[in-house]
Amino acid sequence: MEPDAGANVLVTTALGDKALITMLACFKAGLTPCFVPVDLDADALTGQLGQLEAPIAIGSGEYGELRPLLALREAAMRSFHLRLAAGFGPSVPDGVADLGVVMAEDIPLPAPSKAAKNGRISFMSPQDRNRAGIVLDEPVLIAASLEVARELRATPGSRIITTMVGMDLASLASSFGTGLMAGLEVTPLGLFSLARLWACLSGSIATHLVVPAALEEALVQTGVTSHKALASLILVHAEGFDETAVAAKGPSAAIVGCATLDIWRPQPGGITVRRRHAHAT
């Protein structure tokens, strides 16, 4: 039996190429990707599968020391709703469809007979893991991405490096969403590594760096913010921060030659982008 148009797809993978492929595939098929934290255990995943009534679940085989697909397989054995559990390698366990093999061999997977009019996307808040997250229409994600791209003023040939691992509107719009809208290369670093970041900045390509706002002072201390390749620093704020404090911030003397953008989500259906200071002339 085919999944209904707009049916939920539980996704337990960190922000990166796998998450982007999954999101775009769901939009194409008229399904709703529902992103949950990658570190949920089998009990939490079972609860989410029940609340979402998701017929499909997709995850990553490995993420650091975590093995999300093992937890997903255990949850799948308890769920009455799930009809397909699939994942990206390495370490795809028995009983879970290996999407690498599926894509290589062009094996057909279930798809809705009638696509939904608009794609939808759902995020679970890391602060509230006992219920499903907010649900957004695809146009909301596109609009948020366009807003970031417009404020970024990126030039052709520049790129985005993101250290964001959480899946929410601000993280996605400021990295992959903006990359898609502006036609920029996107490099996900995943778990933050200063050595890898310096290596990425070693060339002469203009770079827009997306980081959690909590890392701002630490980045200044490392000297990364004065690197000649850094065109923009994009600071993604967590929920519940003090907006007035950000609004009061002016140009930072320690951040030279690049723009600073503050991004946050004041409400479930949108984001706010504020340019702190312009590119140096």
Short mmCIF file of C-alpha atoms in Angstrom, two decimals:
data_model
loop_
_atom_site.label_atom_id
_atom_site.label_comp_id
_atom_site.label_asym_id
_atom_site.label_seq_id
_atom_site.Cartn_x
_atom_site.Cartn_y
_atom_site.Cartn_z
CA MET A 1 0.00 0.00 0.00
CA GLU A 2 1.36 3.40 -1.00
CA PRO A 3 1.78 6.18 1.60
CA ASP A 4 -0.82 8.93 1.42
CA ALA A 5 0.09 12.32 -0.01
CA GLY A 6 1.60 14.47 2.71
CA ALA A 7 2.35 11.46 4.95
CA ASN A 8 5.04 11.98 7.59
CA VAL A 9 8.56 10.61 7.19
CA LEU A 10 10.57 10.44 10.40
CA VAL A 11 14.18 11.53 9.74
CA THR A 12 16.93 11.02 12.30
CA THR A 13 20.06 12.43 10.69
CA ALA A 14 22.16 15.50 11.39
CA LEU A 15 22.23 18.54 9.11
CA GLY A 16 24.30 17.62 6.07
CA ASP A 17 24.09 16.15 2.59
CA LYS A 18 22.00 13.17 3.74
CA ALA A 19 19.46 15.44 5.40
CA LEU A 20 19.25 17.62 2.27
CA ILE A 21 18.78 14.61 -0.04
CA THR A 22 16.06 13.26 2.24
CA MET A 23 14.25 16.60 2.44
CA LEU A 24 14.29 17.17 -1.32
CA ALA A 25 13.19 13.58 -2.00
CA CYS A 26 10.26 14.00 0.40
CA PHE A 27 9.24 17.28 -1.25
CA LYS A 28 9.41 15.61 -4.67
CA ALA A 29 7.25 12.74 -3.48
CA GLY A 30 4.75 14.96 -1.68
CA LEU A 31 5.73 13.63 1.75
CA THR A 32 6.52 15.56 4.96
CA PRO A 33 10.06 15.12 6.35
CA CYS A 34 9.92 15.27 10.16
CA PHE A 35 13.40 15.86 11.58
CA VAL A 36 14.09 14.63 15.10
CA PRO A 37 17.39 14.84 17.08
CA VAL A 38 19.92 12.28 15.94
CA ASP A 39 20.60 11.11 19.51
CA LEU A 40 17.06 9.90 20.34
CA ASP A 41 17.01 6.39 21.78
CA ALA A 42 14.64 3.59 20.76
CA ASP A 43 12.02 4.52 23.38
CA ALA A 44 11.88 8.15 22.22
CA LEU A 45 11.81 7.13 18.56
CA THR A 46 8.96 4.72 19.24
CA GLY A 47 6.97 7.54 20.80
CA GLN A 48 7.68 9.83 17.85
CA LEU A 49 6.68 7.19 15.30
CA GLY A 50 3.38 6.81 17.14
CA GLN A 51 2.68 10.54 17.34
CA LEU A 52 3.62 11.16 13.73
CA GLU A 53 1.98 7.98 12.42
CA ALA A 54 4.91 7.87 10.02
CA PRO A 55 4.86 5.01 7.48
CA ILE A 56 8.53 5.65 6.57
CA ALA A 57 11.60 6.34 8.73
CA ILE A 58 15.07 7.29 7.49
CA GLY A 59 18.31 7.64 9.44
CA SER A 60 22.11 7.56 9.38
CA GLY A 61 24.11 4.45 10.15
CA GLU A 62 26.75 6.32 12.11
CA TYR A 63 27.18 9.76 13.65
CA GLY A 64 30.27 9.97 15.80
CA GLU A 65 29.83 7.24 18.38
CA LEU A 66 26.06 7.16 17.87
CA ARG A 67 24.33 4.42 15.85
CA PRO A 68 20.94 5.98 15.00
CA LEU A 69 19.82 3.14 12.73
CA LEU A 70 20.15 0.55 15.49
CA ALA A 71 17.78 2.59 17.65
CA LEU A 72 15.50 3.12 14.66
CA ARG A 73 15.39 -0.61 13.88
CA GLU A 74 14.45 -1.40 17.46
CA ALA A 75 11.73 1.27 17.37
CA ALA A 76 10.48 -0.07 14.04
CA MET A 77 9.86 -3.49 15.57
CA ARG A 78 7.54 -1.87 18.14
CA SER A 79 5.64 0.38 15.72
CA PHE A 80 2.35 -0.52 14.07
CA HIS A 81 2.57 2.37 11.60
CA LEU A 82 5.98 1.85 10.01
CA ARG A 83 6.15 0.14 6.61
CA LEU A 84 9.70 1.07 5.59
CA ALA A 85 12.87 1.72 7.58
CA ALA A 86 15.78 2.94 5.47
CA GLY A 87 19.16 4.51 6.04
CA PHE A 88 22.44 5.81 4.73
CA GLY A 89 25.65 3.88 5.30
CA PRO A 90 28.02 2.97 6.65
CA SER A 91 26.79 0.39 9.16
CA VAL A 92 23.25 -0.10 7.86
CA PRO A 93 21.95 -2.99 10.00
CA ASP A 94 19.97 -6.00 8.76
CA GLY A 95 16.28 -5.26 8.37
CA VAL A 96 16.90 -1.66 7.25
CA ALA A 97 16.94 -0.74 3.55
CA ASP A 98 20.36 0.58 2.46
CA LEU A 99 19.64 3.78 0.51
CA GLY A 100 23.10 3.73 -1.03
CA VAL A 101 22.25 0.44 -2.72
CA VAL A 102 18.77 1.69 -3.64
CA MET A 103 20.14 4.78 -5.37
CA ALA A 104 22.94 2.85 -7.10
CA GLU A 105 20.59 0.18 -8.47
CA ASP A 106 17.55 2.43 -9.04
CA ILE A 107 15.29 0.21 -6.94
CA PRO A 108 11.78 1.70 -6.73
CA LEU A 109 10.51 2.69 -3.27
CA PRO A 110 6.91 3.42 -2.23
CA ALA A 111 5.64 6.80 -3.45
CA PRO A 112 2.27 8.52 -3.13
CA SER A 113 -0.12 8.18 -6.05
CA LYS A 114 -0.94 11.90 -5.80
CA ALA A 115 1.61 14.45 -4.61
CA ALA A 116 0.67 17.04 -2.05
CA LYS A 117 0.16 20.57 -3.39
CA ASN A 118 2.96 21.99 -1.24
CA GLY A 119 5.84 20.22 0.47
CA ARG A 120 5.93 20.43 4.26
CA ILE A 121 8.71 20.05 6.78
CA SER A 122 8.66 19.42 10.53
CA PHE A 123 11.30 20.06 13.21
CA MET A 124 11.34 18.80 16.77
CA SER A 125 12.65 21.27 19.32
CA PRO A 126 15.62 19.82 21.24
CA GLN A 127 14.13 21.43 24.36
CA ASP A 128 10.85 19.50 24.04
CA ARG A 129 11.35 15.93 22.91
CA ASN A 130 8.03 14.61 24.16
CA ARG A 131 5.95 15.94 21.28
CA ALA A 132 6.19 16.49 17.55
CA GLY A 133 7.82 19.71 16.39
CA ILE A 134 6.51 22.65 14.42
CA VAL A 135 5.35 22.00 10.86
CA LEU A 136 6.19 24.44 8.06
CA ASP A 137 5.08 24.67 4.45
CA GLU A 138 7.80 24.46 1.81
CA PRO A 139 7.18 28.11 0.78
CA VAL A 140 8.06 29.19 4.35
CA LEU A 141 11.45 27.50 4.05
CA ILE A 142 12.01 29.04 0.61
CA ALA A 143 11.04 32.51 1.87
CA ALA A 144 13.37 32.21 4.88
CA SER A 145 16.22 31.05 2.65
CA LEU A 146 15.65 33.93 0.23
CA GLU A 147 15.73 36.40 3.13
CA VAL A 148 19.11 35.07 4.27
CA ALA A 149 20.45 35.03 0.71
CA ARG A 150 19.34 38.63 0.18
CA GLU A 151 21.02 39.86 3.36
CA LEU A 152 24.13 37.80 2.67
CA ARG A 153 24.78 39.60 -0.63
CA ALA A 154 26.87 36.68 -1.76
CA THR A 155 28.94 36.97 -4.92
CA PRO A 156 29.12 34.21 -7.58
CA GLY A 157 31.79 31.66 -6.76
CA SER A 158 31.62 32.14 -3.00
CA ARG A 159 30.62 29.32 -0.69
CA ILE A 160 28.95 28.53 2.62
CA ILE A 161 30.56 26.53 5.42
CA THR A 162 28.17 25.44 8.14
CA THR A 163 28.97 23.95 11.54
CA MET A 164 25.28 23.58 12.46
CA VAL A 165 24.22 20.03 13.32
CA GLY A 166 20.71 20.73 14.61
CA MET A 167 17.73 20.65 12.25
CA ASP A 168 15.57 23.75 12.53
CA LEU A 169 14.39 26.49 10.20
CA ALA A 170 17.20 28.96 11.00
CA SER A 171 19.97 26.35 10.61
CA LEU A 172 18.58 24.96 7.37
CA ALA A 173 17.67 28.30 5.78
CA SER A 174 21.07 29.83 6.57
CA SER A 175 23.01 26.97 5.01
CA PHE A 176 21.50 24.57 2.50
CA GLY A 177 18.45 26.71 1.81
CA THR A 178 20.59 29.74 0.99
CA GLY A 179 22.95 27.60 -1.04
CA LEU A 180 20.07 26.35 -3.17
CA MET A 181 18.54 29.82 -3.59
CA ALA A 182 21.83 31.61 -4.38
CA GLY A 183 23.58 28.79 -6.23
CA LEU A 184 26.44 28.53 -3.73
CA GLU A 185 28.55 25.54 -2.74
CA VAL A 186 27.73 24.35 0.80
CA THR A 187 30.27 22.50 2.95
CA PRO A 188 28.95 20.96 6.20
CA LEU A 189 31.62 20.49 8.87
CA GLY A 190 29.30 18.70 11.26
CA LEU A 191 30.79 18.52 14.73
CA PHE A 192 32.94 21.62 15.19
CA SER A 193 36.64 21.20 14.50
CA LEU A 194 38.89 24.27 14.48
CA ALA A 195 41.61 22.46 12.50
CA ARG A 196 39.14 21.49 9.77
CA LEU A 197 37.75 25.03 9.69
CA TRP A 198 41.22 26.55 9.21
CA ALA A 199 41.86 24.02 6.43
CA CYS A 200 38.64 25.03 4.66
CA LEU A 201 39.62 28.71 4.86
CA SER A 202 43.14 28.11 3.54
CA GLY A 203 42.15 28.87 -0.07
CA SER A 204 41.14 32.18 -1.53
CA ILE A 205 37.43 31.40 -2.00
CA ALA A 206 35.13 33.94 -0.35
CA THR A 207 33.44 32.06 2.49
CA HIS A 208 30.26 32.62 4.50
CA LEU A 209 30.57 30.82 7.84
CA VAL A 210 27.43 29.62 9.68
CA VAL A 211 27.97 28.91 13.39
CA PRO A 212 25.94 28.79 16.61
CA ALA A 213 25.88 32.31 18.08
CA ALA A 214 27.30 30.94 21.34
CA LEU A 215 30.63 30.41 19.53
CA GLU A 216 31.08 34.08 18.58
CA GLU A 217 33.51 35.05 21.35
CA ALA A 218 35.46 31.80 21.03
CA LEU A 219 35.86 32.33 17.28
CA VAL A 220 37.14 35.85 17.84
CA GLN A 221 39.81 34.47 20.19
CA THR A 222 41.00 31.97 17.53
CA GLY A 223 41.55 34.65 14.88
CA VAL A 224 39.19 32.98 12.41
CA THR A 225 37.03 36.12 12.21
CA SER A 226 39.89 38.16 10.74
CA HIS A 227 40.81 35.62 8.04
CA LYS A 228 40.96 37.24 4.60
CA ALA A 229 38.78 34.51 3.04
CA LEU A 230 35.91 35.11 5.48
CA ALA A 231 33.25 37.25 3.76
CA SER A 232 30.43 36.83 6.29
CA LEU A 233 29.88 35.41 9.76
CA ILE A 234 26.32 34.10 10.21
CA LEU A 235 25.36 33.62 13.86
CA VAL A 236 22.37 31.35 14.49
CA HIS A 237 20.78 32.01 17.88
CA ALA A 238 19.06 29.41 20.03
CA GLU A 239 15.47 29.76 21.13
CA GLY A 240 14.87 31.88 24.19
CA PHE A 241 17.82 34.26 23.81
CA ASP A 242 17.68 37.98 24.56
CA GLU A 243 16.73 39.72 21.29
CA THR A 244 17.27 43.20 22.78
CA ALA A 245 20.90 42.35 23.55
CA VAL A 246 21.50 41.36 19.93
CA ALA A 247 19.72 44.46 18.64
CA ALA A 248 22.00 46.63 20.76
CA LYS A 249 25.17 45.08 19.36
CA GLY A 250 27.08 47.18 16.88
CA PRO A 251 30.10 46.43 14.72
CA SER A 252 32.67 44.31 16.51
CA ALA A 253 36.20 45.71 16.44
CA ALA A 254 37.52 42.15 16.57
CA ILE A 255 35.64 41.07 13.42
CA VAL A 256 37.40 42.84 10.58
CA GLY A 257 36.61 42.78 6.87
CA CYS A 258 33.46 40.69 6.94
CA ALA A 259 29.76 41.15 7.57
CA THR A 260 28.02 39.75 10.63
CA LEU A 261 24.44 38.46 10.41
CA ASP A 262 22.33 37.51 13.43
CA ILE A 263 19.58 34.99 12.69
CA TRP A 264 16.85 33.77 15.01
CA ARG A 265 13.33 32.39 14.96
CA PRO A 266 10.96 34.79 16.75
CA GLN A 267 7.96 32.59 15.91
CA PRO A 268 7.42 29.09 14.49
CA GLY A 269 6.59 30.30 10.97
CA GLY A 270 9.55 32.54 10.19
CA ILE A 271 12.99 33.89 10.96
CA THR A 272 14.54 37.30 11.51
CA VAL A 273 17.84 38.26 9.85
CA ARG A 274 19.69 41.34 11.11
CA ARG A 275 22.91 42.62 9.52
CA ARG A 276 25.18 43.90 12.28
CA HIS A 277 27.68 45.65 10.02
CA ALA A 278 28.46 45.80 6.32
CA HIS A 279 31.34 44.47 4.25
CA ALA A 280 34.50 46.51 4.57
CA THR A 281 35.22 48.77 1.62
#
